[in-house]
GROMACS .gro file of C-alpha atoms in nm:
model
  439
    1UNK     CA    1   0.000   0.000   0.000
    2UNK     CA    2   0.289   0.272   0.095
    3UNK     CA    3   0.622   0.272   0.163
    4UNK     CA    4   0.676   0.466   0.560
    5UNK     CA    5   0.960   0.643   0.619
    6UNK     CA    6   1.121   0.760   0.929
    7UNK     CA    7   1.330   1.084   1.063
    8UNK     CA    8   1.535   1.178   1.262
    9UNK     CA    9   1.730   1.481   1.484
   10UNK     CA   10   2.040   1.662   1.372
   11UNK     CA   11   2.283   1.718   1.665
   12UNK     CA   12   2.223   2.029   1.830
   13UNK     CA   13   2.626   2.021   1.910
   14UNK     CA   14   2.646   2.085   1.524
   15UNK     CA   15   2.552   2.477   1.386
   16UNK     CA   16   2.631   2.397   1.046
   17UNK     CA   17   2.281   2.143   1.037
   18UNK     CA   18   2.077   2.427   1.161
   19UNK     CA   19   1.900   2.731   1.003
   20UNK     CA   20   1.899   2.653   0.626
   21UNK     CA   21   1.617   2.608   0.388
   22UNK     CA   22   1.448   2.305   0.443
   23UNK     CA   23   1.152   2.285   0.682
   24UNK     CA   24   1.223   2.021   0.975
   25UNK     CA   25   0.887   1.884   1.082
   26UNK     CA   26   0.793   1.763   1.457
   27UNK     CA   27   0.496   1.742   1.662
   28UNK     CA   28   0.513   2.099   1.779
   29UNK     CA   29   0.420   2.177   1.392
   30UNK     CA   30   0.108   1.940   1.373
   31UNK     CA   31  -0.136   2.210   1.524
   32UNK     CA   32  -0.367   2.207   1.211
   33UNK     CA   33  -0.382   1.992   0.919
   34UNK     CA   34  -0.220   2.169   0.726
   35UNK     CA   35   0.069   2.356   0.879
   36UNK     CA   36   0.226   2.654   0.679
   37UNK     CA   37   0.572   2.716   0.771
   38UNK     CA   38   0.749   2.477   0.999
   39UNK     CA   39   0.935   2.615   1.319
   40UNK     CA   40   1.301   2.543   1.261
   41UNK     CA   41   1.498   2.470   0.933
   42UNK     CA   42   1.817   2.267   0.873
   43UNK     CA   43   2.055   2.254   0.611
   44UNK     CA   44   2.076   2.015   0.314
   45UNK     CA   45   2.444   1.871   0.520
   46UNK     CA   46   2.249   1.788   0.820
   47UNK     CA   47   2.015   1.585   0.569
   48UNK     CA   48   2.312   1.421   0.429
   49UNK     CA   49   2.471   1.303   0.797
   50UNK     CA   50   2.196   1.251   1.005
   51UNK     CA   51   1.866   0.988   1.019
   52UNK     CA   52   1.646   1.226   0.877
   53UNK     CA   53   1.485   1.255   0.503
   54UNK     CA   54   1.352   1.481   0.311
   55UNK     CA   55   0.964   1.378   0.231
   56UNK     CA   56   0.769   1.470  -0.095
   57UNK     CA   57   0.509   1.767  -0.093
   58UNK     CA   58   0.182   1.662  -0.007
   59UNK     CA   59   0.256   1.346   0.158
   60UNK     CA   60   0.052   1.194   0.483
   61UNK     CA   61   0.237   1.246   0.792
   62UNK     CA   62   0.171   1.109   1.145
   63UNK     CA   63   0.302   1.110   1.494
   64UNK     CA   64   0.413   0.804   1.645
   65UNK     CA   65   0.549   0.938   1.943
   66UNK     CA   66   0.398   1.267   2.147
   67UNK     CA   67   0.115   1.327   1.933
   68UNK     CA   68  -0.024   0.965   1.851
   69UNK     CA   69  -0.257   0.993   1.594
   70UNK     CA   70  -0.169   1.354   1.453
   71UNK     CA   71  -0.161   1.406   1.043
   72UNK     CA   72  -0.089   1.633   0.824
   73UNK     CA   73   0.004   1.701   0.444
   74UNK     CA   74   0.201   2.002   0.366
   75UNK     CA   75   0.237   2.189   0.059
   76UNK     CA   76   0.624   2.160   0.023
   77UNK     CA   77   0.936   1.908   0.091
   78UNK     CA   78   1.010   1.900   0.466
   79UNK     CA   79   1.235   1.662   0.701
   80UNK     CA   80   1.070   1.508   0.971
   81UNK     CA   81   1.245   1.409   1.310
   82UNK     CA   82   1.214   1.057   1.480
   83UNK     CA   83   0.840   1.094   1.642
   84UNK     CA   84   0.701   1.143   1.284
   85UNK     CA   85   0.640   0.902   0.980
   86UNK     CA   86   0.594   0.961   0.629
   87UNK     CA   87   0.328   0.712   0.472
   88UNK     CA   88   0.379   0.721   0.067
   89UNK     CA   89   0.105   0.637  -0.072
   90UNK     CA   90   0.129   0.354  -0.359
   91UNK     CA   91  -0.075   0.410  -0.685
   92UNK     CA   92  -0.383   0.193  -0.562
   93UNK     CA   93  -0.406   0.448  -0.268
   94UNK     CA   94  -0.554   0.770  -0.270
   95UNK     CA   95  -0.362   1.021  -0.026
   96UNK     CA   96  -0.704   1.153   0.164
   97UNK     CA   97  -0.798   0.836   0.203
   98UNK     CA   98  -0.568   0.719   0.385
   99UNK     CA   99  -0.532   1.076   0.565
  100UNK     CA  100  -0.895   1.031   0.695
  101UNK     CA  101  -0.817   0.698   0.791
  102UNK     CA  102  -0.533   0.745   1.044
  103UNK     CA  103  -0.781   0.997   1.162
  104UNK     CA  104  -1.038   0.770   1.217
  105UNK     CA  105  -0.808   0.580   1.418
  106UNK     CA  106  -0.628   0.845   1.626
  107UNK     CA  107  -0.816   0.723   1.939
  108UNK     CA  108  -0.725   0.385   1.899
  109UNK     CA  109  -0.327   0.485   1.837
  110UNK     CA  110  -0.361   0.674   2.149
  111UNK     CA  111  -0.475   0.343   2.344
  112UNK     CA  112  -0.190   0.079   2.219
  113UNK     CA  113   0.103   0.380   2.270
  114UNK     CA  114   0.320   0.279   2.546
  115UNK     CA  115   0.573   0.434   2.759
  116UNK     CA  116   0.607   0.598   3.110
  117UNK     CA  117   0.628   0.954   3.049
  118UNK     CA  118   0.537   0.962   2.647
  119UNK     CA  119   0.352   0.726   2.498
  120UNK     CA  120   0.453   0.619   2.151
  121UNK     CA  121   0.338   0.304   1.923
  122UNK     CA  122   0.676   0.109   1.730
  123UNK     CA  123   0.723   0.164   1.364
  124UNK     CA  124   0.633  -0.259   1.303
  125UNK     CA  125   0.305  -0.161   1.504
  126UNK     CA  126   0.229   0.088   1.246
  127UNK     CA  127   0.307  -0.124   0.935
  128UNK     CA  128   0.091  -0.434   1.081
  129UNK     CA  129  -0.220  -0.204   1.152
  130UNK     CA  130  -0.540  -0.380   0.948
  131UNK     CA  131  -0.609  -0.173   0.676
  132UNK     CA  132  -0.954  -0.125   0.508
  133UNK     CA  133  -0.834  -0.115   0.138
  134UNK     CA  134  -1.125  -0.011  -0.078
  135UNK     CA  135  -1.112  -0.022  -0.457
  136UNK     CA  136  -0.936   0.317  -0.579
  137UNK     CA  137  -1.285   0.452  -0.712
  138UNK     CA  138  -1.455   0.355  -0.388
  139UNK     CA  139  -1.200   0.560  -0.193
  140UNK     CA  140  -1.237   0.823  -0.390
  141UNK     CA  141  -1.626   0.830  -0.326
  142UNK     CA  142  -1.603   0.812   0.032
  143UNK     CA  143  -1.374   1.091   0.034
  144UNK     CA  144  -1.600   1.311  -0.156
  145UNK     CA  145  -1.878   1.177   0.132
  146UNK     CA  146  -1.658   1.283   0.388
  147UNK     CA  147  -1.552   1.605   0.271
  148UNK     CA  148  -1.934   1.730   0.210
  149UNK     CA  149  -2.060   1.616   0.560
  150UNK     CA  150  -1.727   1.807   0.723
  151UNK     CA  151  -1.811   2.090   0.539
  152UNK     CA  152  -2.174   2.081   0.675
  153UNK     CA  153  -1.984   2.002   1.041
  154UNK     CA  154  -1.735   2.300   0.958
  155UNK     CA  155  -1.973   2.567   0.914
  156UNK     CA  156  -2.213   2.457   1.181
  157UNK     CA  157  -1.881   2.427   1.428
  158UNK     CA  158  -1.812   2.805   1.285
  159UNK     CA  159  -2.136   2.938   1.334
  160UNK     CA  160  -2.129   2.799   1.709
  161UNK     CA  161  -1.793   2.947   1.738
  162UNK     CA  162  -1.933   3.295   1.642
  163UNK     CA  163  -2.194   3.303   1.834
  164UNK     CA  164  -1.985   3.202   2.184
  165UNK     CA  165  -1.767   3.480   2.042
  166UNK     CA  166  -2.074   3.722   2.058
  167UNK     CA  167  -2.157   3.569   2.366
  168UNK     CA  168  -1.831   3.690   2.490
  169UNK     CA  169  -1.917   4.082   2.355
  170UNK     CA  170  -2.216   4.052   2.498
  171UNK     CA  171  -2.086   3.990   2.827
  172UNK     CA  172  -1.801   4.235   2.801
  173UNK     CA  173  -2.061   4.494   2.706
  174UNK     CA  174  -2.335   4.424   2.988
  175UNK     CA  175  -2.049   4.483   3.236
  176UNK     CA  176  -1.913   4.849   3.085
  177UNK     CA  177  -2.309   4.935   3.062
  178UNK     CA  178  -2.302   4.841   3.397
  179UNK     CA  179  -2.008   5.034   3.553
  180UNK     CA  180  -2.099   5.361   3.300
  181UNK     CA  181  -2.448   5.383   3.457
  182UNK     CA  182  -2.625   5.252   3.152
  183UNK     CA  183  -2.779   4.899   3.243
  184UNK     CA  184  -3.021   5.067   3.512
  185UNK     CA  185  -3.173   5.361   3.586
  186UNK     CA  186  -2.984   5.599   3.767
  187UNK     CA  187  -3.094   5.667   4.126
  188UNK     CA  188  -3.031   6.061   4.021
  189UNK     CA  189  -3.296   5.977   3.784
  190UNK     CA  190  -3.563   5.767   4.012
  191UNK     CA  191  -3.510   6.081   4.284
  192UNK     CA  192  -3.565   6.336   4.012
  193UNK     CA  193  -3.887   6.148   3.888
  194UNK     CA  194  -4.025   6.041   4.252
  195UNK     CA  195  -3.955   6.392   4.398
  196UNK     CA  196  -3.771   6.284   4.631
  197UNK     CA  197  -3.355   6.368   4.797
  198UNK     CA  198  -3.110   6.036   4.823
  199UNK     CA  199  -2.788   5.916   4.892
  200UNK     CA  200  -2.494   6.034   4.678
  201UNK     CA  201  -2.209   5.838   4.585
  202UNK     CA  202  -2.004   6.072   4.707
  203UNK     CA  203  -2.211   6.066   5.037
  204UNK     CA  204  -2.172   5.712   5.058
  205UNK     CA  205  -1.788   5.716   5.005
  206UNK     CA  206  -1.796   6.001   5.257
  207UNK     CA  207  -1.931   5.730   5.520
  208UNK     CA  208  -1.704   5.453   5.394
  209UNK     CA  209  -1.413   5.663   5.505
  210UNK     CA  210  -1.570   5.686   5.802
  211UNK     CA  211  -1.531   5.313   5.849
  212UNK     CA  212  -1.197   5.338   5.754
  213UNK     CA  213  -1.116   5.558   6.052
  214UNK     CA  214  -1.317   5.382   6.281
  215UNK     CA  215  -1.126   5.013   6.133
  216UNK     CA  216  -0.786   5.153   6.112
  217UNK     CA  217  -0.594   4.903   6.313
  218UNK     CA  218  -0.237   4.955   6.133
  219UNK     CA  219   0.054   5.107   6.382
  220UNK     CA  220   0.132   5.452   6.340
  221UNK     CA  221  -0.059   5.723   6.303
  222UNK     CA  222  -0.359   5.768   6.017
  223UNK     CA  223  -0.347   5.792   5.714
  224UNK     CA  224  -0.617   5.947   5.497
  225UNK     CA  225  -0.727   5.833   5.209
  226UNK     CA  226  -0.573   5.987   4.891
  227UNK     CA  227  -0.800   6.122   4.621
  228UNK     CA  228  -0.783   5.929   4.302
  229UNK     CA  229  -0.647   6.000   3.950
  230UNK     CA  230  -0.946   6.050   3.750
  231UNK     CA  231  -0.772   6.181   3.465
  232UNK     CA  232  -0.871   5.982   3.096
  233UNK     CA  233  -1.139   5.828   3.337
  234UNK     CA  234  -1.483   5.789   3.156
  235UNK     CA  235  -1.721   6.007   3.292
  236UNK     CA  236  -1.944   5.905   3.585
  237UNK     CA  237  -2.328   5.909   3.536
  238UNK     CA  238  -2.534   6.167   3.746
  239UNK     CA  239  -2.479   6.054   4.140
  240UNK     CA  240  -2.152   5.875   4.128
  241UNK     CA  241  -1.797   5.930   4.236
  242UNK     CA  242  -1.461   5.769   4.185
  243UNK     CA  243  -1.212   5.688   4.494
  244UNK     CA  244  -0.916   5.474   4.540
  245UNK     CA  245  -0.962   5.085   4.611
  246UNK     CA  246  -0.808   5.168   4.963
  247UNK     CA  247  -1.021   5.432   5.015
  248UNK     CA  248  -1.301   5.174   5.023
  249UNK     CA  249  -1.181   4.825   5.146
  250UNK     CA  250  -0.864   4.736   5.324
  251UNK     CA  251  -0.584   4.563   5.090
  252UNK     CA  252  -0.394   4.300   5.224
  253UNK     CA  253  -0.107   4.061   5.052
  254UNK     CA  254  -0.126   3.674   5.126
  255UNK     CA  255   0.112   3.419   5.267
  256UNK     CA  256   0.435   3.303   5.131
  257UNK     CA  257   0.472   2.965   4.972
  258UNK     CA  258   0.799   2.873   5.080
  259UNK     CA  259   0.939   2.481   5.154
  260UNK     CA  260   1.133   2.618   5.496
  261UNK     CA  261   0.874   2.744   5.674
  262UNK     CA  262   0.775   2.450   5.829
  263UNK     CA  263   0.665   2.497   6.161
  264UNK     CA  264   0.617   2.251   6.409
  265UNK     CA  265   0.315   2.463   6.577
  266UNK     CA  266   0.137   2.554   6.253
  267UNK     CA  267  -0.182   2.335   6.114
  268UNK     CA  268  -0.231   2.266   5.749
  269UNK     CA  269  -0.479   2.515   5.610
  270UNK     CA  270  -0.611   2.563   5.227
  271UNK     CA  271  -0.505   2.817   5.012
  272UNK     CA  272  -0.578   3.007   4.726
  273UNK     CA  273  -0.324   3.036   4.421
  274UNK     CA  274  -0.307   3.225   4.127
  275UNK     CA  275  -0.463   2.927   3.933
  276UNK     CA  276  -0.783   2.959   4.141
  277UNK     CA  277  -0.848   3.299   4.103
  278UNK     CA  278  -0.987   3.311   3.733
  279UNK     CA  279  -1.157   3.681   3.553
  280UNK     CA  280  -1.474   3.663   3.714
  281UNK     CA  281  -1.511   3.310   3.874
  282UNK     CA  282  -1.265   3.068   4.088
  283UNK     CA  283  -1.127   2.757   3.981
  284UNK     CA  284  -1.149   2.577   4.342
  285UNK     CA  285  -1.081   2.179   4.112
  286UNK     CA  286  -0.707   2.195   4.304
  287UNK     CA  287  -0.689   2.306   4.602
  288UNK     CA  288  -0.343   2.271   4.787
  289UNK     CA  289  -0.264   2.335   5.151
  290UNK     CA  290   0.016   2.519   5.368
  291UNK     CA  291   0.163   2.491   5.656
  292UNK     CA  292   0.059   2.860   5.836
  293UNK     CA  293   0.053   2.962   6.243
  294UNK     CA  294  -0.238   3.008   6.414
  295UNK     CA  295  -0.174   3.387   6.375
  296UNK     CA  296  -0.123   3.416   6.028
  297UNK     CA  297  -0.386   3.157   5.991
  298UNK     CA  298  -0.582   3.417   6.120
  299UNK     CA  299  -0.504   3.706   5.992
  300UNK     CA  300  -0.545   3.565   5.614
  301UNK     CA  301  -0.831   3.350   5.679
  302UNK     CA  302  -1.091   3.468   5.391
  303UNK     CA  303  -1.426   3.610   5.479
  304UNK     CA  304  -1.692   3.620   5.252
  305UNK     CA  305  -1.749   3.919   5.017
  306UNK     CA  306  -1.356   3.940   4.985
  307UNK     CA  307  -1.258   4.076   4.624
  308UNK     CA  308  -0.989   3.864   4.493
  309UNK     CA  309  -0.715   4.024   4.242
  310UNK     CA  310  -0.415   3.822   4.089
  311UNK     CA  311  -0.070   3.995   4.169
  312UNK     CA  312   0.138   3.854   3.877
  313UNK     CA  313   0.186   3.571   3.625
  314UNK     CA  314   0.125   3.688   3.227
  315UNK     CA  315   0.081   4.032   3.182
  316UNK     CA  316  -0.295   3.948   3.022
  317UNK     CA  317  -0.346   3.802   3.378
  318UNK     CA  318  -0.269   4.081   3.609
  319UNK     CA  319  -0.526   4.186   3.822
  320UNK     CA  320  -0.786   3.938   3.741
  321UNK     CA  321  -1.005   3.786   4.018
  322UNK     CA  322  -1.354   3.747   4.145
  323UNK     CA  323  -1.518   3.724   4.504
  324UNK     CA  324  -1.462   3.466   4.783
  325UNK     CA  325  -1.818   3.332   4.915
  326UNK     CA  326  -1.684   3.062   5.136
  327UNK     CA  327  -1.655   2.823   4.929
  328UNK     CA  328  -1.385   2.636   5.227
  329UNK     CA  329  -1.388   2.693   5.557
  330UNK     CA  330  -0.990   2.830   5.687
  331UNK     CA  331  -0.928   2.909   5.366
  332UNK     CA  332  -0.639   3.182   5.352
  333UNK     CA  333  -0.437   3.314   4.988
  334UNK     CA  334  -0.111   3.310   4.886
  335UNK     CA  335   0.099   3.643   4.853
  336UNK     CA  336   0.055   3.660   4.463
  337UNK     CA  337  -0.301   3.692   4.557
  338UNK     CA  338  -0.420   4.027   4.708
  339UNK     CA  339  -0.742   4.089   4.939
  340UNK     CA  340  -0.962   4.358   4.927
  341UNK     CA  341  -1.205   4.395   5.190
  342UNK     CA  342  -1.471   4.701   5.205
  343UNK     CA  343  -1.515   4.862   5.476
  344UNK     CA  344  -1.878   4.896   5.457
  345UNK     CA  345  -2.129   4.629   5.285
  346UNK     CA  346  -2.318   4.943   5.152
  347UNK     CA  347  -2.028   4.905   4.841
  348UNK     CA  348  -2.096   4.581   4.649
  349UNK     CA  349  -1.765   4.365   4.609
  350UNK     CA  350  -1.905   4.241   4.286
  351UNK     CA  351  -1.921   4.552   4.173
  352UNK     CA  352  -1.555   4.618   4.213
  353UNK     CA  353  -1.450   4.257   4.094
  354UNK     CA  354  -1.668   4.327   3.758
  355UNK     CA  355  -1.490   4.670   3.704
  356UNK     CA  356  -1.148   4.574   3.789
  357UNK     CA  357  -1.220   4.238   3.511
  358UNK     CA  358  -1.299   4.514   3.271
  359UNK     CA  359  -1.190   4.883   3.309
  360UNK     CA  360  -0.926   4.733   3.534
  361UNK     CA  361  -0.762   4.458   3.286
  362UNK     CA  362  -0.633   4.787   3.103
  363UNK     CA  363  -0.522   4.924   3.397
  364UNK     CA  364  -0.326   4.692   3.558
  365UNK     CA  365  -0.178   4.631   3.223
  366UNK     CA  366  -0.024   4.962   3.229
  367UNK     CA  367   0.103   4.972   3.564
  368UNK     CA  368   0.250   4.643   3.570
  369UNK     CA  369   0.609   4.585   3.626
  370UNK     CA  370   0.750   4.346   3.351
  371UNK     CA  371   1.024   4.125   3.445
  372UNK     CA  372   1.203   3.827   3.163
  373UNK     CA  373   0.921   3.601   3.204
  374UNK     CA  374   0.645   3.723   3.426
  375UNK     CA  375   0.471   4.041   3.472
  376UNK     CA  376   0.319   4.169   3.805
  377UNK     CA  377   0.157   4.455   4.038
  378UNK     CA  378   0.235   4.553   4.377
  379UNK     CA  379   0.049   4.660   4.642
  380UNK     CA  380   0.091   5.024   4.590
  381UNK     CA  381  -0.058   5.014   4.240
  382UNK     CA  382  -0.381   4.810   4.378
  383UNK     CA  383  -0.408   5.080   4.591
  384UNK     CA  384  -0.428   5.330   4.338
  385UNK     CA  385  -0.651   5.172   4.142
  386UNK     CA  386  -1.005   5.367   4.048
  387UNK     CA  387  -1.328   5.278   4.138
  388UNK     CA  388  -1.611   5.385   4.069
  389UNK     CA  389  -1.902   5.452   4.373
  390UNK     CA  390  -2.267   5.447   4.234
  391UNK     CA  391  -2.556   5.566   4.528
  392UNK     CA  392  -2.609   5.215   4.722
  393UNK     CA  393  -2.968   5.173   4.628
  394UNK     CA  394  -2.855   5.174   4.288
  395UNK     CA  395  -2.568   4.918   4.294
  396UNK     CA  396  -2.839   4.627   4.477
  397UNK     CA  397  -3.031   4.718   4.093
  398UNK     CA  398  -2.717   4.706   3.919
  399UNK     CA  399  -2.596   4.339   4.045
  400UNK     CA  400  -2.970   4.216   4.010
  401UNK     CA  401  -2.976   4.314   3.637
  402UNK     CA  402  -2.590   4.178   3.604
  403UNK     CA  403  -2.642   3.882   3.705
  404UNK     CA  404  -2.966   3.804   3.541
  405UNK     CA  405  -2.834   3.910   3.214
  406UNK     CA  406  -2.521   3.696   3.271
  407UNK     CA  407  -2.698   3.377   3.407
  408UNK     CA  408  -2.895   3.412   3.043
  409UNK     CA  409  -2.528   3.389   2.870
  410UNK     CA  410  -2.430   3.157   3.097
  411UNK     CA  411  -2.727   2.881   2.994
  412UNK     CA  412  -2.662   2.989   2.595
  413UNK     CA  413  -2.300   2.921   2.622
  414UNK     CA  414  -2.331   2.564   2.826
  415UNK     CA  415  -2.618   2.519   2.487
  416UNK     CA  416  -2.319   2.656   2.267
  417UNK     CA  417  -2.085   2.385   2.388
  418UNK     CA  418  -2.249   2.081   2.418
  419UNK     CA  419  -2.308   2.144   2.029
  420UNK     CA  420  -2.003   2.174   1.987
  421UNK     CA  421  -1.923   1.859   2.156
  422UNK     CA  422  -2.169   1.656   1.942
  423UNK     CA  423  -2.009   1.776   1.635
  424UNK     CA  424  -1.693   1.662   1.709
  425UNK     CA  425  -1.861   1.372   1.885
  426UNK     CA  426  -2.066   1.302   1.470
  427UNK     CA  427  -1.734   1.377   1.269
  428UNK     CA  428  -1.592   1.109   1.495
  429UNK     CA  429  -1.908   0.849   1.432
  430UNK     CA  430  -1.881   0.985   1.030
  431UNK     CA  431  -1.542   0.868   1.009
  432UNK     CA  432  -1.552   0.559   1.205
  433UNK     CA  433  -1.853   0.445   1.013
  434UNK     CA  434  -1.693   0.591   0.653
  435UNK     CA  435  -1.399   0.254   0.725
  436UNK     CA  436  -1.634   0.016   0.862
  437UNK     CA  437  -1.558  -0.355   0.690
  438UNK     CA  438  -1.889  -0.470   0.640
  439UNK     CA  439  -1.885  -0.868   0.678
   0.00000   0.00000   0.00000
């Protein structure tokens, strides 16, 4: 049926093999079916003194090793290393054919792969794999039958992808309606229409810093609470006012993850990492635990209503978070995971945790320090950070209409993905019925 070649690695040790003209093929390059450009090049020498070969445009290629069950074809003449095979096709075998056929089977290559850390199937396992050899014009048809019922698949699997992509808008544009006084009326407007007075939000911050006074339990003396920098701020709806996130709740960093701080007095507690605080939810699958005293056990044990906001990782990740509702009981954070804790339950923690998700994934952005790998904020620049203060009365309307709005995405995009599921789950029954041997 084909002829399957193997390929193999030029020694790194060797600069001469590396960067020339020829594409060198491996796993990392198999992320579609049909891969454009591959990631590194060697040099026709390294083809001449090492185990690799050069493989014909438009040949099938799968993984045997890493990726079991990968294929692709490419448009040009590439090298492959050792964890791919070339399958040439013989003239009573057409090349989709059998490329839809080691698709077919990618589950069951996955299955028979051995090995401890990466599995991988033998190159005599591949050749003695039954084959379901149809007549040449047969092939040809079921090709053609495949093809039109993946293009049906394709553009249904697109049109679910655009709509969670909507979906997505949607929900991006509920919450800056929310935070720019446009999802509800205003309570300016209500007062104006009922004839009657209410409670700014600058009257409500003014009592928050109350709070703050009455709370402070830092050493030294006071400190009062800066005003913010409003300026390229959007402009506040009728009745609001901005302040700094430590004008409003108390910031506080988390506990250090270190190996030799083992304490013979301390208990095992659970604690939150940067992997469980997610934009707008938390990811409590893996929870790990720390060894932490019974004061700092205390001191960082979460309370519910805390806002949550990431202190570093990628910069796309800075700032991120959600609310704690206590989910675990003792649960305390880790220091790349700062607290926030208002001062007075008259201003919403959602509220905050939605507009530092939006607004905020700018801002943190901007003020984060970038180091080689990682980017991250520090405690000064939470601090800093804007938020908005709509009247009170108006933020209990403004979560209401949030969240119903958002529990409505919520149910279309669980809809959105179980469709997308059965697709994928059909183009897997398509092809496994396309190479059926009928008895």
């Amino acid at each position: 049926l084909s002829k399957i070649i193997g390929g193999g690695t030029p020694s790194r040790n060797e600069l001469s093999y590396w960067g020339g003209d020829i594409p060198w093929l491996t796993v990392k390059d198999m992320r579609s079916r049909r891969p454009a450009a591959a990631q590194e090049h060697i040099t026709e020498r390294a083809v001449a003194e090492s185990a690799t070969s050069i493989i014909p445009p438009d040949t099938v290629i799968t993984a045997t090793r890493v990726g079991l069950g990968k294929v692709v074809r490419v448009p040009y003449a590439a090298a492959i290393n050792q964890d791919l095979k070339a399958l040439i096709a013989g003239p009573g075998l057409d090349k989709s054919y059998l490329e839809y056929w080691i698709v077919s089977i990618a589950a069951f290559l996955e299955s028979i792969g051995s090995g401890t850390t990466v599995k991988g199937i033998r190159l005599e396992t591949l050749r003695q794999l039954p084959f379901p050899l149809a007549p040449l014009a047969e092939q040809r048809e079921i090709v053609a039958e495949l093809e039109k019922h993946f293009s049906r698949l394709d553009e249904a699997v697109a049109n679910l992808q655009r709509v969670k992509a909507n979906l997505k808008r949607y929900k991006a544009s509920v919450l800056k309606d929310a935070v720019e006084g446009r999802l509800v009326p205003t309570e300016a407007e209500l007062a104006r229409r009922e004839g009657r007075s209410f409670e700014t939000g600058e009257q409500l911050l003014q009592r928050i810093l109350g709070a703050r006074r009455t709370q402070w339990n830092k050493k030294g003396k006071f400190k009062e609470a800066a005003a913010p920098v409003v300026e390229g701020l959007p402009k506040l709806p009728e009745g609001w006012a901005w302040a700094r996130l430590d004008s409003v709740a108390a910031l506080k960093g988390g506990i250090t993850v270190d190996s030799k701080r083992a304490d013979p007095t301390a208990s095992m507690v659970p604690y939150l990492r940067v992997a469980n605080v997610q934009r707008g939810y938390l990811d409590l699958t893996e929870i790990k635990q720390i060894n932490a005293s019974d004061e700092d056990a205390a001191e960082l044990r979460l309370k519910f209503g805390d806002i949550l906001f990431n202190e570093g990782g990628d910069r796309d990740k800075l700032g991120r978070g959600w609310i704690w509702e206590n989910q675990l009981a003792d649960c305390i954070h880790q220091n790349h995971v700062f607290r926030a804790r208002v001062f007075l339950p008259e201003m919403v923690p959602k509220l905050i945790s939605w507009w530092g998700n939006t607004f905020g994934k700018d801002y943190f952005q901007r003020v984060g320090k970038q180091t080689t790998n990682l980017a991250s904020i520090n405690l000064g620049k939470l601090s800093e950070f804007p938020v908005p203060i709509p009247p009170a009365a108006e933020q209990l309307r403004l979560v209401a209409e949030i969240e119903r709005l958002l529990s409505v995405v919520d149910r279309v995009a669980i809809e959105v993905d179980a469709n997308l599921k059965r697709a994928q789950s059909l183009r897997s029954a398509v092809l496994a019925k396309s190479f059926e041997i009928e008895d």
